[in-house]
Amino acid sequence: MNIRKAELEDLEELLEIYNYEVEHGVATLDLQPKSLRAWRRWFDAHNVNNHPLIVAEIDQHVAGYATLSAYRTKEAYETTVELSVYIGEKYRKQGVATALMAIILEKARMDSTIHTVISVITSGNEASVKLHERYGFTYCGTMHEVGFKMGAYQDIDNYELKVGQDLEKAAEVLDAFPKREVVPSFL
């Protein structure tokens, strides 16, 4: 298994992994498969700033991927990222998620712009819970019946992991991030 930065030529395999879960599982609460065009926008939002996207490659195929994405759009959240790990169906229970988790969390710890890693897990995903607990994530609570998928309301479990800097460093980080124009969506 080779863990590396995702490249544009991985896009279709990344999309296939994600859309499988959209159509067959509840790890994502998306209901409609993503298009290649939409997935390209998602891809372009990664491997910039503090949002890495890495893949696990087995026999020259993407077996799974891990990302650190924006947690929220408000500027005060810039030092918090949301973790996602998705594994292709035929590569599950082979240590791929564990390998990706180790590398993506090491990247988070080495990035001085990251303080907290958040993970939102659809309740009942015991393998994901065990993986997060193995890496030191703390359970923060359950939000009940927040999504409806697969004929049932779904709960989500929230986890956090502190990886980064002190208050002084956080202020420096926020000052260094490019300022964004925020336009309310209702305008």
Coordinates of N, CA and C in Angstrom, one line a residue:
M1 N 0.8 -1.2 0.0 CA 0.0 0.0 0.0 C 0.9 1.2 0.0
N2 N 0.5 2.2 -0.8 CA 1.2 3.4 -0.9 C 0.3 4.6 -0.6
I3 N 0.7 5.4 0.4 CA -0.1 6.6 0.8 C 0.6 7.8 0.2
R4 N -0.2 8.6 -0.6 CA 0.3 9.7 -1.3 C -0.7 10.8 -1.4
K5 N -0.2 12.0 -1.8 CA -1.1 13.1 -2.1 C -2.0 12.7 -3.3
A6 N -3.3 13.1 -3.2 CA -4.2 12.8 -4.3 C -3.8 13.7 -5.5
E7 N -4.0 13.1 -6.7 CA -3.7 13.8 -7.9 C -5.0 13.9 -8.7
L8 N -5.0 14.8 -9.7 CA -6.2 14.9 -10.5 C -6.6 13.7 -11.2
E9 N -5.6 12.9 -11.6 CA -6.0 11.6 -12.3 C -6.7 10.6 -11.4
D10 N -6.7 10.8 -10.1 CA -7.4 10.0 -9.1 C -8.9 10.3 -9.0
L11 N -9.3 11.4 -9.7 CA -10.7 12.0 -9.4 C -11.8 11.0 -9.7
E12 N -11.8 10.2 -10.8 CA -12.8 9.3 -11.0 C -12.9 8.2 -10.0
E13 N -11.8 7.7 -9.5 CA -11.8 6.6 -8.5 C -12.3 7.2 -7.2
L14 N -11.9 8.4 -6.8 CA -12.3 9.1 -5.6 C -13.9 9.2 -5.7
L15 N -14.4 9.6 -6.8 CA -15.8 9.8 -7.0 C -16.5 8.5 -6.9
E16 N -16.0 7.5 -7.4 CA -16.6 6.1 -7.4 C -16.7 5.6 -5.9
I17 N -15.7 5.8 -5.1 CA -15.7 5.5 -3.7 C -16.8 6.2 -3.0
Y18 N -16.8 7.5 -3.2 CA -17.8 8.4 -2.5 C -19.2 8.0 -2.9
N19 N -19.5 7.9 -4.2 CA -20.8 7.7 -4.7 C -21.3 6.3 -4.3
Y20 N -20.4 5.3 -4.1 CA -20.8 4.0 -3.6 C -21.5 4.2 -2.2
E21 N -20.9 5.0 -1.4 CA -21.4 5.2 0.0 C -22.7 6.0 -0.1
V22 N -22.8 7.0 -1.0 CA -24.0 7.7 -1.2 C -25.2 6.8 -1.5
E23 N -25.0 5.8 -2.4 CA -26.0 5.0 -2.9 C -26.3 3.7 -2.0
H24 N -25.3 3.3 -1.2 CA -25.4 2.0 -0.5 C -25.2 2.1 1.0
G25 N -24.9 3.3 1.6 CA -24.6 3.4 3.0 C -25.0 4.7 3.6
V26 N -24.6 4.8 4.9 CA -25.0 6.1 5.6 C -23.8 6.8 6.2
A27 N -22.6 6.4 5.7 CA -21.4 7.1 6.1 C -21.4 8.6 5.7
T28 N -22.1 8.8 4.6 CA -22.4 10.2 4.2 C -23.9 10.3 4.1
L29 N -24.4 11.5 4.4 CA -25.9 11.7 4.4 C -26.3 12.4 3.1
D30 N -25.4 12.4 2.1 CA -25.8 12.9 0.8 C -26.7 11.8 0.2
L31 N -27.7 12.3 -0.5 CA -28.7 11.3 -1.1 C -28.6 11.1 -2.6
Q32 N -28.0 12.0 -3.3 CA -27.8 11.9 -4.7 C -26.3 11.8 -5.0
P33 N -26.0 10.9 -5.9 CA -24.5 10.8 -6.3 C -24.0 12.1 -6.9
K34 N -22.8 12.4 -6.6 CA -22.1 13.6 -7.1 C -21.7 13.4 -8.6
S35 N -21.7 14.5 -9.3 CA -21.3 14.5 -10.7 C -19.7 14.7 -10.7
L36 N -19.1 14.3 -11.8 CA -17.7 14.5 -12.0 C -17.4 16.0 -11.8
R37 N -18.2 16.9 -12.4 CA -18.0 18.3 -12.3 C -18.0 18.8 -10.8
A38 N -19.0 18.4 -10.1 CA -19.1 18.7 -8.7 C -17.9 18.2 -7.9
W39 N -17.5 17.0 -8.2 CA -16.4 16.4 -7.5 C -15.1 17.1 -7.8
R40 N -15.0 17.7 -9.0 CA -13.8 18.4 -9.3 C -13.7 19.7 -8.4
R41 N -14.9 20.3 -8.2 CA -14.9 21.5 -7.3 C -14.4 21.1 -5.9
W42 N -14.9 19.9 -5.4 CA -14.5 19.4 -4.1 C -13.0 19.2 -4.1
F43 N -12.5 18.5 -5.2 CA -11.1 18.2 -5.3 C -10.3 19.5 -5.2
D44 N -10.7 20.5 -5.9 CA -9.9 21.8 -6.0 C -9.9 22.5 -4.7
A45 N -10.8 22.2 -3.8 CA -10.8 22.8 -2.4 C -9.8 22.1 -1.5
H46 N -9.2 21.1 -2.0 CA -8.2 20.3 -1.1 C -6.8 20.4 -1.6
N47 N -5.9 20.1 -0.7 CA -4.4 20.2 -1.0 C -4.1 21.7 -1.2
V48 N -4.9 22.5 -0.5 CA -4.6 24.0 -0.4 C -4.8 24.3 1.1
N49 N -4.1 25.4 1.6 CA -4.2 25.8 3.0 C -4.0 24.6 3.9
N50 N -4.9 24.4 4.8 CA -4.8 23.3 5.8 C -5.8 22.2 5.5
H51 N -6.0 21.9 4.2 CA -7.0 20.9 3.8 C -6.4 19.8 2.9
P52 N -5.5 19.0 3.4 CA -4.9 17.9 2.6 C -5.9 16.9 2.2
L53 N -5.6 16.2 1.1 CA -6.3 15.1 0.5 C -5.3 14.0 0.1
I54 N -5.4 12.9 0.8 CA -4.4 11.8 0.6 C -5.2 10.6 0.1
V55 N -4.5 9.7 -0.6 CA -5.1 8.5 -1.0 C -4.2 7.3 -0.6
A56 N -4.8 6.1 -0.5 CA -4.1 4.9 -0.3 C -4.3 4.2 -1.6
E57 N -3.1 3.8 -2.2 CA -3.1 3.1 -3.5 C -2.6 1.7 -3.3
I58 N -3.4 0.8 -3.9 CA -3.1 -0.7 -3.9 C -3.2 -1.1 -5.3
D59 N -2.1 -1.7 -5.8 CA -2.0 -2.3 -7.2 C -2.5 -1.2 -8.2
Q60 N -2.0 0.0 -8.0 CA -2.3 1.1 -8.9 C -3.7 1.6 -9.0
H61 N -4.5 1.3 -7.9 CA -5.9 1.7 -7.8 C -6.0 2.4 -6.5
V62 N -6.9 3.4 -6.4 CA -7.2 4.2 -5.2 C -8.1 3.3 -4.4
A63 N -7.6 2.9 -3.2 CA -8.3 2.0 -2.3 C -9.2 2.8 -1.3
G64 N -8.8 4.0 -1.1 CA -9.5 4.9 -0.1 C -8.8 6.2 0.0
Y65 N -9.4 7.1 0.7 CA -8.9 8.5 0.8 C -9.2 9.1 2.2
A66 N -8.5 10.1 2.5 CA -8.7 10.8 3.8 C -8.5 12.3 3.5
T67 N -9.4 13.1 4.0 CA -9.3 14.6 3.9 C -9.4 15.3 5.2
L68 N -8.8 16.5 5.2 CA -9.1 17.5 6.3 C -9.7 18.6 5.5
S69 N -11.0 18.9 5.8 CA -11.7 20.0 5.0 C -12.1 21.1 6.0
A70 N -12.6 22.2 5.4 CA -13.1 23.3 6.2 C -14.2 22.8 7.1
Y71 N -14.2 23.2 8.3 CA -15.2 22.7 9.3 C -16.5 23.6 9.1
R72 N -16.3 24.9 9.1 CA -17.4 25.9 8.8 C -16.8 27.0 8.0
T73 N -17.6 27.8 7.4 CA -17.2 28.9 6.6 C -16.8 30.2 7.4
K74 N -17.2 30.3 8.6 CA -16.9 31.5 9.4 C -15.4 31.5 9.7
E75 N -14.8 32.7 9.6 CA -13.3 32.8 9.7 C -12.8 32.3 11.1
A76 N -13.5 32.4 12.1 CA -13.1 32.0 13.4 C -12.8 30.5 13.5
Y77 N -13.3 29.7 12.5 CA -13.1 28.3 12.5 C -11.9 27.9 11.7
E78 N -11.1 28.8 11.2 CA -10.0 28.4 10.3 C -9.0 27.4 10.8
T79 N -8.9 27.4 12.2 CA -7.9 26.4 12.8 C -8.6 25.1 13.1
T80 N -9.8 24.9 12.7 CA -10.6 23.7 12.9 C -10.9 23.0 11.6
V81 N -10.6 21.8 11.5 CA -10.8 21.0 10.2 C -11.7 19.8 10.5
E82 N -12.4 19.4 9.4 CA -13.2 18.2 9.6 C -12.6 17.0 8.8
L83 N -12.4 15.9 9.5 CA -11.8 14.7 9.0 C -12.9 13.9 8.2
S84 N -12.5 13.3 7.1 CA -13.3 12.3 6.4 C -12.4 11.2 5.9
V85 N -12.8 10.0 6.1 CA -12.1 8.8 5.6 C -13.1 7.9 4.9
Y86 N -12.8 7.6 3.6 CA -13.7 6.7 2.9 C -12.8 5.6 2.2
I87 N -13.3 4.4 2.3 CA -12.6 3.3 1.8 C -13.5 2.5 0.8
G88 N -12.8 2.2 -0.4 CA -13.5 1.4 -1.4 C -14.0 0.1 -0.9
E89 N -15.2 -0.3 -1.4 CA -15.9 -1.5 -0.8 C -15.0 -2.7 -0.8
K90 N -14.2 -3.0 -1.8 CA -13.4 -4.2 -1.8 C -12.1 -4.1 -1.0
Y91 N -11.8 -2.9 -0.5 CA -10.6 -2.7 0.3 C -10.8 -2.6 1.8
R92 N -12.0 -2.8 2.2 CA -12.4 -2.6 3.6 C -11.8 -3.8 4.5
K93 N -11.5 -3.5 5.7 CA -11.0 -4.5 6.7 C -9.7 -5.1 6.3
Q94 N -8.9 -4.2 5.6 CA -7.5 -4.5 5.2 C -6.5 -3.6 5.8
G95 N -6.9 -2.7 6.7 CA -5.9 -1.8 7.3 C -5.8 -0.5 6.5
V96 N -6.6 -0.3 5.5 CA -6.5 1.0 4.7 C -6.9 2.2 5.5
A97 N -8.0 2.1 6.2 CA -8.4 3.3 7.0 C -7.4 3.6 8.1
T98 N -6.9 2.6 8.7 CA -5.9 2.8 9.8 C -4.6 3.5 9.2
A99 N -4.2 3.1 8.1 CA -3.0 3.7 7.4 C -3.3 5.2 7.1
L100 N -4.4 5.4 6.5 CA -4.8 6.8 6.1 C -5.0 7.7 7.3
M101 N -5.6 7.1 8.4 CA -5.8 7.9 9.6 C -4.5 8.3 10.2
A102 N -3.5 7.4 10.2 CA -2.2 7.7 10.8 C -1.5 8.9 10.1
I103 N -1.6 8.8 8.8 CA -0.9 9.8 7.9 C -1.6 11.2 8.0
I104 N -2.9 11.2 7.9 CA -3.7 12.4 7.8 C -3.6 13.1 9.2
L105 N -3.5 12.4 10.3 CA -3.4 13.0 11.6 C -2.0 13.5 11.9
E106 N -1.0 12.8 11.3 CA 0.4 13.3 11.4 C 0.5 14.6 10.6
K107 N -0.2 14.7 9.5 CA -0.2 16.0 8.7 C -0.9 17.1 9.5
A108 N -1.9 16.8 10.2 CA -2.6 17.7 11.1 C -1.7 18.2 12.2
R109 N -1.0 17.3 12.8 CA -0.1 17.7 14.0 C 1.1 18.5 13.5
M110 N 1.5 18.3 12.3 CA 2.7 19.0 11.7 C 2.3 20.4 11.2
D111 N 1.0 20.6 11.0 CA 0.5 21.9 10.4 C 0.2 22.9 11.5
S112 N 0.9 23.9 11.6 CA 0.8 24.9 12.7 C -0.5 25.7 12.6
T113 N -1.3 25.5 11.5 CA -2.5 26.3 11.3 C -3.7 25.4 11.8
I114 N -3.5 24.2 12.3 CA -4.6 23.4 12.7 C -4.5 23.2 14.2
H115 N -5.6 23.4 14.9 CA -5.7 23.3 16.3 C -6.6 22.1 16.7
T116 N -7.8 21.9 16.0 CA -8.7 20.9 16.3 C -9.2 20.2 15.1
V117 N -9.3 18.8 15.2 CA -9.8 18.0 14.1 C -11.2 17.5 14.6
I118 N -12.2 17.7 13.8 CA -13.5 17.3 14.1 C -13.9 16.1 13.2
S119 N -14.6 15.1 13.7 CA -15.2 14.1 12.9 C -16.6 13.8 13.2
V120 N -17.4 13.7 12.2 CA -18.9 13.5 12.4 C -19.2 12.1 11.8
I121 N -19.6 11.2 12.7 CA -19.8 9.8 12.3 C -21.3 9.5 12.4
T122 N -21.9 8.9 11.4 CA -23.3 8.5 11.5 C -23.3 7.4 12.5
S123 N -24.2 7.5 13.5 CA -24.3 6.6 14.6 C -24.5 5.1 14.1
G124 N -23.9 4.2 14.8 CA -23.9 2.8 14.4 C -22.7 2.3 13.6
N125 N -21.8 3.2 13.2 CA -20.6 2.9 12.5 C -19.5 2.5 13.5
E126 N -19.6 1.3 14.1 CA -18.7 1.0 15.2 C -17.3 0.9 14.7
A127 N -17.0 0.5 13.5 CA -15.6 0.4 13.0 C -15.0 1.8 13.0
S128 N -15.8 2.8 12.6 CA -15.3 4.2 12.5 C -15.0 4.7 14.0
V129 N -16.0 4.4 14.9 CA -15.8 4.8 16.3 C -14.6 4.2 16.9
K130 N -14.3 2.9 16.7 CA -13.1 2.3 17.2 C -11.9 2.9 16.6
L131 N -11.9 3.2 15.3 CA -10.7 3.8 14.7 C -10.4 5.2 15.3
H132 N -11.4 6.0 15.5 CA -11.3 7.3 16.0 C -10.8 7.2 17.5
E133 N -11.4 6.3 18.3 CA -10.9 6.2 19.7 C -9.5 5.7 19.7
R134 N -9.1 4.8 18.8 CA -7.7 4.4 18.8 C -6.7 5.5 18.6
Y135 N -7.1 6.5 17.9 CA -6.2 7.7 17.6 C -6.5 8.8 18.6
G136 N -7.2 8.6 19.7 CA -7.3 9.6 20.7 C -8.5 10.6 20.6
F137 N -9.4 10.4 19.6 CA -10.5 11.3 19.5 C -11.4 11.1 20.8
T138 N -12.0 12.2 21.2 CA -13.0 12.3 22.3 C -14.4 12.4 21.8
Y139 N -15.3 11.6 22.3 CA -16.7 11.7 22.0 C -17.3 13.0 22.6
C140 N -18.0 13.8 21.8 CA -18.5 15.1 22.2 C -20.1 15.1 22.3
G141 N -20.7 14.1 21.8 CA -22.2 14.0 21.9 C -22.8 13.6 20.6
T142 N -24.1 13.2 20.7 CA -24.9 12.8 19.6 C -26.0 13.8 19.3
M143 N -26.2 14.0 18.0 CA -27.3 14.8 17.5 C -28.3 13.8 16.9
H144 N -29.5 13.8 17.5 CA -30.5 12.8 17.1 C -31.3 13.2 15.9
E145 N -31.5 12.2 15.1 CA -32.5 12.3 14.0 C -32.3 13.5 13.1
V146 N -31.0 13.8 12.7 CA -30.7 15.0 12.0 C -30.7 14.8 10.5
G147 N -30.8 13.5 10.0 CA -30.8 13.2 8.6 C -31.8 12.1 8.4
F148 N -32.4 12.0 7.2 CA -33.2 10.9 6.8 C -32.7 10.2 5.6
K149 N -32.2 9.0 5.8 CA -31.7 8.2 4.7 C -31.9 6.7 4.9
M150 N -32.0 6.0 3.8 CA -32.2 4.5 3.9 C -33.5 4.2 4.7
G151 N -34.5 5.0 4.6 CA -35.8 4.8 5.2 C -35.9 5.0 6.7
A152 N -34.8 5.7 7.2 CA -34.8 5.9 8.7 C -34.1 7.3 9.0
Y153 N -34.5 7.8 10.1 CA -33.8 9.0 10.6 C -32.4 8.6 11.1
Q154 N -31.4 9.3 10.8 CA -30.0 9.0 11.2 C -29.5 10.0 12.3
D155 N -28.9 9.4 13.3 CA -28.2 10.2 14.3 C -26.7 10.4 13.9
I156 N -26.1 11.5 14.4 CA -24.7 11.6 14.2 C -23.9 11.8 15.5
D157 N -22.8 11.2 15.6 CA -21.9 11.3 16.7 C -20.7 12.2 16.4
N158 N -20.4 13.1 17.3 CA -19.4 14.1 17.1 C -18.2 13.7 17.9
Y159 N -17.0 13.8 17.3 CA -15.7 13.5 17.9 C -14.8 14.7 17.6
E160 N -13.8 14.9 18.6 CA -12.8 15.9 18.4 C -11.4 15.4 18.9
L161 N -10.4 16.0 18.3 CA -9.0 15.7 18.6 C -8.2 17.0 18.6
K162 N -7.7 17.4 19.7 CA -6.8 18.6 19.7 C -5.4 18.2 19.3
V163 N -4.9 18.9 18.3 CA -3.6 18.6 17.7 C -2.6 19.8 17.7
G164 N -3.1 21.0 18.0 CA -2.3 22.1 17.7 C -2.1 23.2 18.8
Q165 N -1.8 24.3 18.2 CA -1.1 25.4 18.9 C -1.9 26.0 20.0
D166 N -1.2 26.9 20.7 CA -1.7 27.6 21.8 C -2.4 28.9 21.3
L167 N -3.0 29.7 22.2 CA -3.8 30.8 21.9 C -3.0 31.9 21.1
E168 N -1.8 32.1 21.5 CA -0.9 33.1 20.8 C -0.7 32.7 19.3
K169 N -0.4 31.4 19.1 CA -0.2 30.9 17.7 C -1.5 31.0 16.9
A170 N -2.7 30.7 17.6 CA -4.0 30.7 16.9 C -4.2 32.1 16.3
A171 N -3.9 33.2 17.1 CA -4.1 34.5 16.7 C -3.3 34.8 15.5
E172 N -2.0 34.4 15.5 CA -1.1 34.5 14.3 C -1.7 33.9 13.1
V173 N -2.2 32.7 13.3 CA -2.7 31.9 12.1 C -3.9 32.6 11.5
L174 N -4.8 33.1 12.3 CA -6.0 33.7 11.8 C -5.6 35.0 11.1
D175 N -4.6 35.7 11.6 CA -4.2 36.9 10.9 C -3.5 36.6 9.6
A176 N -2.9 35.5 9.5 CA -2.2 35.1 8.2 C -3.1 34.6 7.1
F177 N -4.3 34.0 7.5 CA -5.2 33.5 6.5 C -5.7 34.6 5.6
P178 N -5.8 34.3 4.3 CA -6.4 35.4 3.4 C -7.8 35.7 3.8
K179 N -8.1 37.0 3.8 CA -9.4 37.5 4.1 C -10.4 37.2 3.0
R180 N -11.6 36.7 3.4 CA -12.6 36.3 2.4 C -13.7 37.3 2.5
E181 N -14.3 37.6 1.3 CA -15.5 38.4 1.3 C -16.7 37.4 1.6
V182 N -17.5 37.7 2.6 CA -18.6 36.8 2.9 C -19.8 37.4 2.5
V183 N -20.6 36.8 1.6 CA -21.8 37.3 1.1 C -22.9 36.3 1.6
P184 N -23.9 36.8 2.3 CA -25.0 36.0 2.8 C -25.7 35.3 1.6
S185 N -26.0 34.0 1.8 CA -26.6 33.3 0.7 C -28.1 33.8 0.4
F186 N -28.7 34.5 1.3 CA -30.0 35.0 1.0 C -30.1 36.3 0.2
L187 N -28.9 36.8 -0.1 CA -28.8 38.1 -1.0 C -28.9 37.7 -2.4

